[in-house]
PDB file of C-alpha atoms in Angstrom:
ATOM      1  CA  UNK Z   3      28.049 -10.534  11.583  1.00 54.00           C
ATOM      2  CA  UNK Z   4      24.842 -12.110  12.179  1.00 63.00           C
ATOM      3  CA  UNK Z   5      21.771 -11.880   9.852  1.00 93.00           C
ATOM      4  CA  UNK Z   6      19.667 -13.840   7.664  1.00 96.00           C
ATOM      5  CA  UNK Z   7      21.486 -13.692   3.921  1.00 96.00           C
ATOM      6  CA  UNK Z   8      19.223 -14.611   0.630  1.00 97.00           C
ATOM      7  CA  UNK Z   9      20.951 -15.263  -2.756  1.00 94.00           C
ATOM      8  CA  UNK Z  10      20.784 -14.585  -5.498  1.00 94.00           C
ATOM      9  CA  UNK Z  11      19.551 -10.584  -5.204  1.00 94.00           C
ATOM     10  CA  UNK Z  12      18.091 -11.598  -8.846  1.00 95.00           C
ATOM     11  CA  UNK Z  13      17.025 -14.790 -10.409  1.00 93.00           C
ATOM     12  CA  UNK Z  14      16.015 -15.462 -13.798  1.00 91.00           C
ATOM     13  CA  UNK Z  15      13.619 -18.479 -14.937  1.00 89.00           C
ATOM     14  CA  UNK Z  16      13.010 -19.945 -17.717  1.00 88.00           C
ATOM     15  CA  UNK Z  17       9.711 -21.926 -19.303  1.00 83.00           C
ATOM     16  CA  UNK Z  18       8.999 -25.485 -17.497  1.00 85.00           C
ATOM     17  CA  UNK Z  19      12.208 -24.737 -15.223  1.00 91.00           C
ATOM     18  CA  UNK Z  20      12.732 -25.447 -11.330  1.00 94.00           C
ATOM     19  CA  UNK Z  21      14.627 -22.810  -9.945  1.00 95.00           C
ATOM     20  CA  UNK Z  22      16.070 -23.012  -5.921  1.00 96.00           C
ATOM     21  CA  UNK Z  23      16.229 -19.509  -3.728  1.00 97.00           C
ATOM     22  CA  UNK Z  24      18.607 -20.124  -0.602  1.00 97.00           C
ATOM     23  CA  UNK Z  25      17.739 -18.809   3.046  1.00 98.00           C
ATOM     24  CA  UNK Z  26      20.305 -18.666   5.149  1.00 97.00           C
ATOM     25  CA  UNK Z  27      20.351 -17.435   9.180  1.00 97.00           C
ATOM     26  CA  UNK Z  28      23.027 -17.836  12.082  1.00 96.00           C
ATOM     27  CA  UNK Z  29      20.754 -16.110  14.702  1.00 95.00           C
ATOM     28  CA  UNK Z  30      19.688 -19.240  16.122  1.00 95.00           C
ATOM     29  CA  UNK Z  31      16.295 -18.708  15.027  1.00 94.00           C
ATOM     30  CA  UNK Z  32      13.913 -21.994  15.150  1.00 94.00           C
ATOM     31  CA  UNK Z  33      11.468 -20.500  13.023  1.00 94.00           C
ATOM     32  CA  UNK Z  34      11.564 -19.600   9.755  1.00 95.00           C
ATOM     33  CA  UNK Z  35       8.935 -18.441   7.007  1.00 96.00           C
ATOM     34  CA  UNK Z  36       9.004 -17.529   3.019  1.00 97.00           C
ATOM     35  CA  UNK Z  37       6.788 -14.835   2.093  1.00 97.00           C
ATOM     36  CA  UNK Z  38       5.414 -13.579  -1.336  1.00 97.00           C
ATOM     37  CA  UNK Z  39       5.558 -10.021  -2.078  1.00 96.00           C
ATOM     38  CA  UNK Z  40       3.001  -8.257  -5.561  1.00 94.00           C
ATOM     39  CA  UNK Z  41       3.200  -4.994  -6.348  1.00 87.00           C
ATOM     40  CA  UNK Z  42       0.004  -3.405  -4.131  1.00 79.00           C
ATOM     41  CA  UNK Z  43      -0.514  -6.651  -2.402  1.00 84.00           C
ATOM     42  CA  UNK Z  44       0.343  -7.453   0.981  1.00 86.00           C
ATOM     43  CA  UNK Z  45       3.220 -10.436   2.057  1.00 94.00           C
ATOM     44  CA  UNK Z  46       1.492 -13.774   1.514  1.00 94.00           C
ATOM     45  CA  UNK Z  47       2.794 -16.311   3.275  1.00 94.00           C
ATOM     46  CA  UNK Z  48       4.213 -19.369   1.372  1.00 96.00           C
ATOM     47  CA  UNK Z  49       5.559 -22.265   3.606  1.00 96.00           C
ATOM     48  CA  UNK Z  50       6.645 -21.928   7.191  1.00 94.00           C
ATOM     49  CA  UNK Z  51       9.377 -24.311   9.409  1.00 94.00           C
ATOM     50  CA  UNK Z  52       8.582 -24.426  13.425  1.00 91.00           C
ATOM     51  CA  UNK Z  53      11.938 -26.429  13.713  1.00 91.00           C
ATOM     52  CA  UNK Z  54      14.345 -28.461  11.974  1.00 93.00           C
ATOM     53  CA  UNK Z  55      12.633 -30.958   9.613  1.00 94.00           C
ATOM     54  CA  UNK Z  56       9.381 -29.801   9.875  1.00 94.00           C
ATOM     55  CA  UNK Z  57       7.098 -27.578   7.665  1.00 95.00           C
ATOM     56  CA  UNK Z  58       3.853 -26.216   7.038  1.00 93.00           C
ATOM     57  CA  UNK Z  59       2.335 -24.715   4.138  1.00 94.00           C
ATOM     58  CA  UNK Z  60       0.822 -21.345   4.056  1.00 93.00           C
ATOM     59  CA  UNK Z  61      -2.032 -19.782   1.975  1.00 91.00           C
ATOM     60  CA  UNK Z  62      -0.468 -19.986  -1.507  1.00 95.00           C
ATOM     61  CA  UNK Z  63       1.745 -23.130  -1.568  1.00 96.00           C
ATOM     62  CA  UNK Z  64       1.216 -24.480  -4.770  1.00 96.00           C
ATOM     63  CA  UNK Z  65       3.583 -24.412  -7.182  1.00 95.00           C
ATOM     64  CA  UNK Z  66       6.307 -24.358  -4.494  1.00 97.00           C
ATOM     65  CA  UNK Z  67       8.744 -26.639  -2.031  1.00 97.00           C
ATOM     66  CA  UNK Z  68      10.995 -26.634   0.874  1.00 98.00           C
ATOM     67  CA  UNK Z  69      13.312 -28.265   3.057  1.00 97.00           C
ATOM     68  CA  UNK Z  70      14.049 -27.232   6.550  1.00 97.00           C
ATOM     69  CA  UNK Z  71      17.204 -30.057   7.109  1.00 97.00           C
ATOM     70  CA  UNK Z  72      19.136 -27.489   8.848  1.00 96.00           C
ATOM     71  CA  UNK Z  73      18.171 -24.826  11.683  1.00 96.00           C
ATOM     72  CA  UNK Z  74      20.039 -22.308   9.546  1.00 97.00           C
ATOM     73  CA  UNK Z  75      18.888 -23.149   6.129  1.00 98.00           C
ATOM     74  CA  UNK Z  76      15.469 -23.209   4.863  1.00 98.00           C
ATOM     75  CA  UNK Z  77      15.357 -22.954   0.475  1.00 98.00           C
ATOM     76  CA  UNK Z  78      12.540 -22.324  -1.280  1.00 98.00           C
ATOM     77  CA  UNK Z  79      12.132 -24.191  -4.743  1.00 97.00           C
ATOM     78  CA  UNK Z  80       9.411 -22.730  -7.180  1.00 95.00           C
ATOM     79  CA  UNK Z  81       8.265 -25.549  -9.706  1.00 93.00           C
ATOM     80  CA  UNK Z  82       7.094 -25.748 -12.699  1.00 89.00           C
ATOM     81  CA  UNK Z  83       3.848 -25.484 -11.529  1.00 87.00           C
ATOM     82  CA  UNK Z  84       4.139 -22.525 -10.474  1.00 89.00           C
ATOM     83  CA  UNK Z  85       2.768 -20.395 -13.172  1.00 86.00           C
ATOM     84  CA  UNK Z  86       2.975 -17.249 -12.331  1.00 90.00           C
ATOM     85  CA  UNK Z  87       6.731 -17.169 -10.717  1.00 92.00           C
ATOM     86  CA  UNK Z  88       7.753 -13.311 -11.068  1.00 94.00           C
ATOM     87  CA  UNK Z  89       7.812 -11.578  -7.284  1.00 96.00           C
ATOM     88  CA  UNK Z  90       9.754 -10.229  -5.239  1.00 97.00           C
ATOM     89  CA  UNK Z  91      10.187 -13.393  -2.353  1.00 98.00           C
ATOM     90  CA  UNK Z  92      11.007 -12.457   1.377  1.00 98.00           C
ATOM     91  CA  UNK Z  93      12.761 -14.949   3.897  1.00 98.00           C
ATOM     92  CA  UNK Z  94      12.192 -14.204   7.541  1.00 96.00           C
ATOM     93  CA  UNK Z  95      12.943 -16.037  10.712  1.00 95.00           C
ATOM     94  CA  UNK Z  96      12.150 -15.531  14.588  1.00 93.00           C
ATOM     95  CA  UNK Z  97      13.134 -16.934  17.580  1.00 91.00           C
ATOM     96  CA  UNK Z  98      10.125 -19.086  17.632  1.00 82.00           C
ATOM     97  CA  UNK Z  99       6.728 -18.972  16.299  1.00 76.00           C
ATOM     98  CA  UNK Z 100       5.494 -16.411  19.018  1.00 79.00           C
ATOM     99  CA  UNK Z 101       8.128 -13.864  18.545  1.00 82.00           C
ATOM    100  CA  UNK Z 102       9.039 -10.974  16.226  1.00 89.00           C
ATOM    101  CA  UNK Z 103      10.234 -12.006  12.956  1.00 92.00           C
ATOM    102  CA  UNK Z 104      13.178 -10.739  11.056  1.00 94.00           C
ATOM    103  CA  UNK Z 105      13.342 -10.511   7.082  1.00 96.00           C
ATOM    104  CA  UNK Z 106      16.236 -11.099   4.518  1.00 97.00           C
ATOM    105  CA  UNK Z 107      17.449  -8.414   1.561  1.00 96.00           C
ATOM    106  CA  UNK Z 108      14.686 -10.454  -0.830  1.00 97.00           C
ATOM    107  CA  UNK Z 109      15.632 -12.602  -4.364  1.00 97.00           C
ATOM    108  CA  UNK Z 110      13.676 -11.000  -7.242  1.00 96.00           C
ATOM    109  CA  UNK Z 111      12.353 -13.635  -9.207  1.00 95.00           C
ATOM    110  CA  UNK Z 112      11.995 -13.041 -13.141  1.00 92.00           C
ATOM    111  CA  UNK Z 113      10.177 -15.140 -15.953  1.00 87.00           C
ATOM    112  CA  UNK Z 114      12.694 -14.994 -19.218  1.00 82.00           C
TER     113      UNK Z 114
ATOM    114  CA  UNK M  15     -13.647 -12.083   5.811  1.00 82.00           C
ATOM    115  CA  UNK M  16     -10.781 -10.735   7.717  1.00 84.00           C
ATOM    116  CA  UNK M  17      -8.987  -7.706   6.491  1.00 89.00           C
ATOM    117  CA  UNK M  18      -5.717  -5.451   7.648  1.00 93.00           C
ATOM    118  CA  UNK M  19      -5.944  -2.143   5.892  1.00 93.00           C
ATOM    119  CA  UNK M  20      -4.043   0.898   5.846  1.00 92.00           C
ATOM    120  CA  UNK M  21      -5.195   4.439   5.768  1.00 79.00           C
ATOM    121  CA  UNK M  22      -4.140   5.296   1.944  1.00 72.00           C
ATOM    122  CA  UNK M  23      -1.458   3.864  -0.237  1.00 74.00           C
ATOM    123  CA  UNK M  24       0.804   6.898  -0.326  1.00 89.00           C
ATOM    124  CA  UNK M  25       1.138   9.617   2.168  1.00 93.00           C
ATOM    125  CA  UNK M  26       3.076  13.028   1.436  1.00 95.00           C
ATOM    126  CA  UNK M  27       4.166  15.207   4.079  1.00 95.00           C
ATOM    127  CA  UNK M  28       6.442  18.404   4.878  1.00 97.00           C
ATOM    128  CA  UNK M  29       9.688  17.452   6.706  1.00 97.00           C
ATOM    129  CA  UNK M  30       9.301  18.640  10.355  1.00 97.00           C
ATOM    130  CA  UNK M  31       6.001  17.796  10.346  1.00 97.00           C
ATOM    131  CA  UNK M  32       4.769  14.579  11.841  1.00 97.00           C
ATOM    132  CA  UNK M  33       3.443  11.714   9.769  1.00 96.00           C
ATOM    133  CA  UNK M  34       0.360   9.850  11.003  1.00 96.00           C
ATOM    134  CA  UNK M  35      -0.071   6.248   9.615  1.00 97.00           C
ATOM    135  CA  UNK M  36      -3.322   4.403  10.326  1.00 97.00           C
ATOM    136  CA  UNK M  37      -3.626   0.224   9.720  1.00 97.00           C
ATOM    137  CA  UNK M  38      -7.375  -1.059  10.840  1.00 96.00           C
ATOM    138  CA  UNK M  39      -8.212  -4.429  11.144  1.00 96.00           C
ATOM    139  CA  UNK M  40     -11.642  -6.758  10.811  1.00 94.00           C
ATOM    140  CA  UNK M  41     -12.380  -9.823  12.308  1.00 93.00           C
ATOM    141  CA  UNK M  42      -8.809 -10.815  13.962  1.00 92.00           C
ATOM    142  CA  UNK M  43      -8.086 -10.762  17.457  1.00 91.00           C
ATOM    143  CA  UNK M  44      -4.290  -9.366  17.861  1.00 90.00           C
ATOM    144  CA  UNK M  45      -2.156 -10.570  20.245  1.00 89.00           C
ATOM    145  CA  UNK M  46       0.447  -8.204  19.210  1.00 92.00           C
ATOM    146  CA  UNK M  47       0.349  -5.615  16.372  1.00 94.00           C
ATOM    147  CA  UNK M  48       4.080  -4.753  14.339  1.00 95.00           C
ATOM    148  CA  UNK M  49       5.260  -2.089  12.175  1.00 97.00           C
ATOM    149  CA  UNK M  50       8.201  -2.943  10.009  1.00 97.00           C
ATOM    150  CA  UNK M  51       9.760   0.327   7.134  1.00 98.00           C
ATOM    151  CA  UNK M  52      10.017  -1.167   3.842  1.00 97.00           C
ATOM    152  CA  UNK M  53      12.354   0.281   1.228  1.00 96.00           C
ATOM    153  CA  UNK M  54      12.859  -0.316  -2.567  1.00 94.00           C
ATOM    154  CA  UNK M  55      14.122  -3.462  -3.562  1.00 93.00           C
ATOM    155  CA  UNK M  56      14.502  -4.167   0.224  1.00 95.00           C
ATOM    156  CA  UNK M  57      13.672  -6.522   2.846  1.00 96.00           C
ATOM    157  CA  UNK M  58      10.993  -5.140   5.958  1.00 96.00           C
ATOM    158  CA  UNK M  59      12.779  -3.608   8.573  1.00 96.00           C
ATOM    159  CA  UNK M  60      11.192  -4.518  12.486  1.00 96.00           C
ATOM    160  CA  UNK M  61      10.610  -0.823  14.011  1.00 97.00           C
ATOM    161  CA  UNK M  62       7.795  -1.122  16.716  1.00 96.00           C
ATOM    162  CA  UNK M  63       5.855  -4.108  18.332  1.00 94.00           C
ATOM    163  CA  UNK M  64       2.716  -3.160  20.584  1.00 95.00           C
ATOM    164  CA  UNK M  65       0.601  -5.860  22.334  1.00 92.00           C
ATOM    165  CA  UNK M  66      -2.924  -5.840  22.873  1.00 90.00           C
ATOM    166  CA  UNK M  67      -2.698  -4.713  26.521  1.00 92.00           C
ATOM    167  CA  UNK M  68      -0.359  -1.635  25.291  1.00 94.00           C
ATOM    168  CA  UNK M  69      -1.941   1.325  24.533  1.00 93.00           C
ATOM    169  CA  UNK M  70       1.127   2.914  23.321  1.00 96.00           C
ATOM    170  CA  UNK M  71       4.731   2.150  22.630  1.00 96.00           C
ATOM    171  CA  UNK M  72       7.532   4.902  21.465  1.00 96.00           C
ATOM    172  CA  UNK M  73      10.852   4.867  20.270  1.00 95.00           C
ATOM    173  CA  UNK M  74      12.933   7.611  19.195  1.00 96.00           C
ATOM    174  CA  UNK M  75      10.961   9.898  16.903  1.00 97.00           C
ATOM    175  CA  UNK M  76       8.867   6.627  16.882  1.00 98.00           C
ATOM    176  CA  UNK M  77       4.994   6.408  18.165  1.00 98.00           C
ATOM    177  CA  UNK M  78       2.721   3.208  18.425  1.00 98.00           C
ATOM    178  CA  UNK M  79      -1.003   3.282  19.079  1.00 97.00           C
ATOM    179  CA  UNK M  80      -3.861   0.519  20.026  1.00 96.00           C
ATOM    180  CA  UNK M  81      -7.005   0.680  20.462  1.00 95.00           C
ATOM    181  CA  UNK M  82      -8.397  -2.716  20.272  1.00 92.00           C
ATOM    182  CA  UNK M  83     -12.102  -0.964  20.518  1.00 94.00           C
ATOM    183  CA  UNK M  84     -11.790   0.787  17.263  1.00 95.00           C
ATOM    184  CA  UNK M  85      -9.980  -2.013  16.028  1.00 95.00           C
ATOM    185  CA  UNK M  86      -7.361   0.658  15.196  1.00 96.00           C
ATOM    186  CA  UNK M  87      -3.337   1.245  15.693  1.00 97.00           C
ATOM    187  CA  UNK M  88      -1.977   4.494  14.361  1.00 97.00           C
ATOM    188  CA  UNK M  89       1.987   5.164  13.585  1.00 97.00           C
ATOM    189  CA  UNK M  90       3.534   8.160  14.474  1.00 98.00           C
ATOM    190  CA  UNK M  91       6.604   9.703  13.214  1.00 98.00           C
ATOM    191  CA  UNK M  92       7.364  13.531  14.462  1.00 97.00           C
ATOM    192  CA  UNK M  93      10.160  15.561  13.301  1.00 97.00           C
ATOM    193  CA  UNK M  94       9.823  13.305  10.030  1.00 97.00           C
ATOM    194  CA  UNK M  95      12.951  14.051   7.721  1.00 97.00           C
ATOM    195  CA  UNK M  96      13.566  12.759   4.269  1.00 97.00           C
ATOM    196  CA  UNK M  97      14.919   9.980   4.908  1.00 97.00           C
ATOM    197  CA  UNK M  98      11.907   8.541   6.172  1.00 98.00           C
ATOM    198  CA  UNK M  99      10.645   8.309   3.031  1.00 98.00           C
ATOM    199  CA  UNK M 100       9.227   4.368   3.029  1.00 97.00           C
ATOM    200  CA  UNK M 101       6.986   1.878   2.800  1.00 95.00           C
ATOM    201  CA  UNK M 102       5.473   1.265   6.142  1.00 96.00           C
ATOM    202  CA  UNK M 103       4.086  -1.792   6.727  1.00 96.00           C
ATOM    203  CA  UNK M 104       1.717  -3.221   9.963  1.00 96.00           C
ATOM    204  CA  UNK M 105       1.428  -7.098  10.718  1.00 95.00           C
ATOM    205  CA  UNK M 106      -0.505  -8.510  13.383  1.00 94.00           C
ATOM    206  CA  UNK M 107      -0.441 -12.136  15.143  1.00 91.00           C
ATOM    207  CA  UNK M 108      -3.939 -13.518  15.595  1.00 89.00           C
ATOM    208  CA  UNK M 109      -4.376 -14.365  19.632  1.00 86.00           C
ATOM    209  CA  UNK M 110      -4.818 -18.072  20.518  1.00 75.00           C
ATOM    210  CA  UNK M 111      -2.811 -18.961  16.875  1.00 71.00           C
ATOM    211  CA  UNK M 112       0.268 -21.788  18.026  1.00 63.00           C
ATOM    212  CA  UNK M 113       1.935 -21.291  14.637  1.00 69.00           C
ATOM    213  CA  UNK M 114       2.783 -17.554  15.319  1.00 71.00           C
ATOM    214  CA  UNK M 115       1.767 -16.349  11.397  1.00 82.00           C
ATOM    215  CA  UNK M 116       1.542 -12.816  10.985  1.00 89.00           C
ATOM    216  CA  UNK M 117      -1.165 -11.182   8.641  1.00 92.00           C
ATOM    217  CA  UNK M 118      -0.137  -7.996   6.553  1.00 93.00           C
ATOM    218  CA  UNK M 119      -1.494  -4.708   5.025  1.00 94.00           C
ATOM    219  CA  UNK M 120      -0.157  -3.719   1.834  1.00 93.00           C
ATOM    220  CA  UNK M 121       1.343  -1.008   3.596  1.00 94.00           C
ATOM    221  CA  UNK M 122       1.389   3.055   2.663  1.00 95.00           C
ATOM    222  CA  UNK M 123       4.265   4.600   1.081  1.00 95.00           C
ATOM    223  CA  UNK M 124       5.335   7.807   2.649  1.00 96.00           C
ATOM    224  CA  UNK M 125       7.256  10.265   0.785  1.00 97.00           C
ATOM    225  CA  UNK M 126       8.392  13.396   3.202  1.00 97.00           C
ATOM    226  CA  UNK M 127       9.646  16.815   1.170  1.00 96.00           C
ATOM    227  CA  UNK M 128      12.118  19.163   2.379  1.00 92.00           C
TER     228      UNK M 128
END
């Protein structure tokens, strides 16, 4: 069954915490992206991978990491730093960086 | 600045009627223009992709516009049923951009009543 998978579905943080969200794909994909979703907003994009151990950030990095050590696995760590933490985060991959891009279910991040 | 914006944030329809979705753009130059369906809680689902020398696309019930004059790509869905009750979302990919990043509206939420 091929896909891209996300986990957890929900994902609780708490004060001065790191906290990792996995990204996982076995279509083959080379690219993959994290995305940012607010209430009324539009996706922002976060940090993007062109191909294995290379990344990129997007427009609202800070506060966040990757890794990209495997084609099929690209996690997204939100820091400490990040103040403002609670969203609903997207994973998405494509074939490469020209092509259509697929999304995950989505990991609900929440501030305790 | 450069904007993506879609007609109104929610949209409410009859079922059997069709449901006309607009997403205009300012200051990008699309190589390609996407719709994805967006549900609750859920990941964007791909539906259409339409390139800038496309004027229209269909699939299914499904209709794409462009109109790179206007700046302008309207979503079609005839026969709409219930269940095609969504979040509709349209992304773009700037031409001449090597890293492929799509730009996104914040989408309109279409409710259709039997």
């Amino acid at each position: 069954d091929g896909g891209i998978t996300q986990s957890p579905k929900y994902l609780f943080r708490k004060e001065g915490q790191n906290v990792t969200l996995s990204c996982e794909q076995n279509l083959n994909h080379d690219a993959m992206y994290w995305y940012r979703q607010d209430p009324g907003q539009g996706l922002r994009l976060i940090y993007y991978s062109q191909i294995v151990n290379d990344f990129q950030k997007g427009d609202i990095a800070e506060g966040y990491s990757v890794s990209r050590e495997k084609k099929e696995s690209f996690p997204l760590t939100v820091t400490s730093a990040q103040k403002n933490p609670t969203a609903f985060y997207l994973c998405a991959s494509s074939p490469d960086v020209r092509e259509t891009q697929y999304f995950g279910p989505g990991t609900r991040l929440l501030v305790l | 600045s450069q904007k993506i914006e879609q007609n109104s944030e929610a949209l409410n329809i009859q079922e059997g009627k069709t449901a006309t979705l607009t997403c205009n753009y300012t200051n990008y130059s699309p190589a390609y223009l996407q719709w994805y369906r967006q549900d609750p809680g859920r990941g964007p689902v791909f539906l259409l992709l339409i390139r800038e020398n496309e004027k229209e696309k269909r699939k299914e019930r499904l209709k794409v516009t462009f109109d790179t004059t206007l700046k302008q790509s309207l979503f079609h869905i005839t026969a709409s049923q219930p269940a095609d009750s969504a979040t509709y979302l349209c992304a773009l990919r700037n031409r001449g951009s090597t890293l492929g990043r799509l730009y996104f509206g914040r989408g309109t939420q279409l409710t259709v009543w039997p």
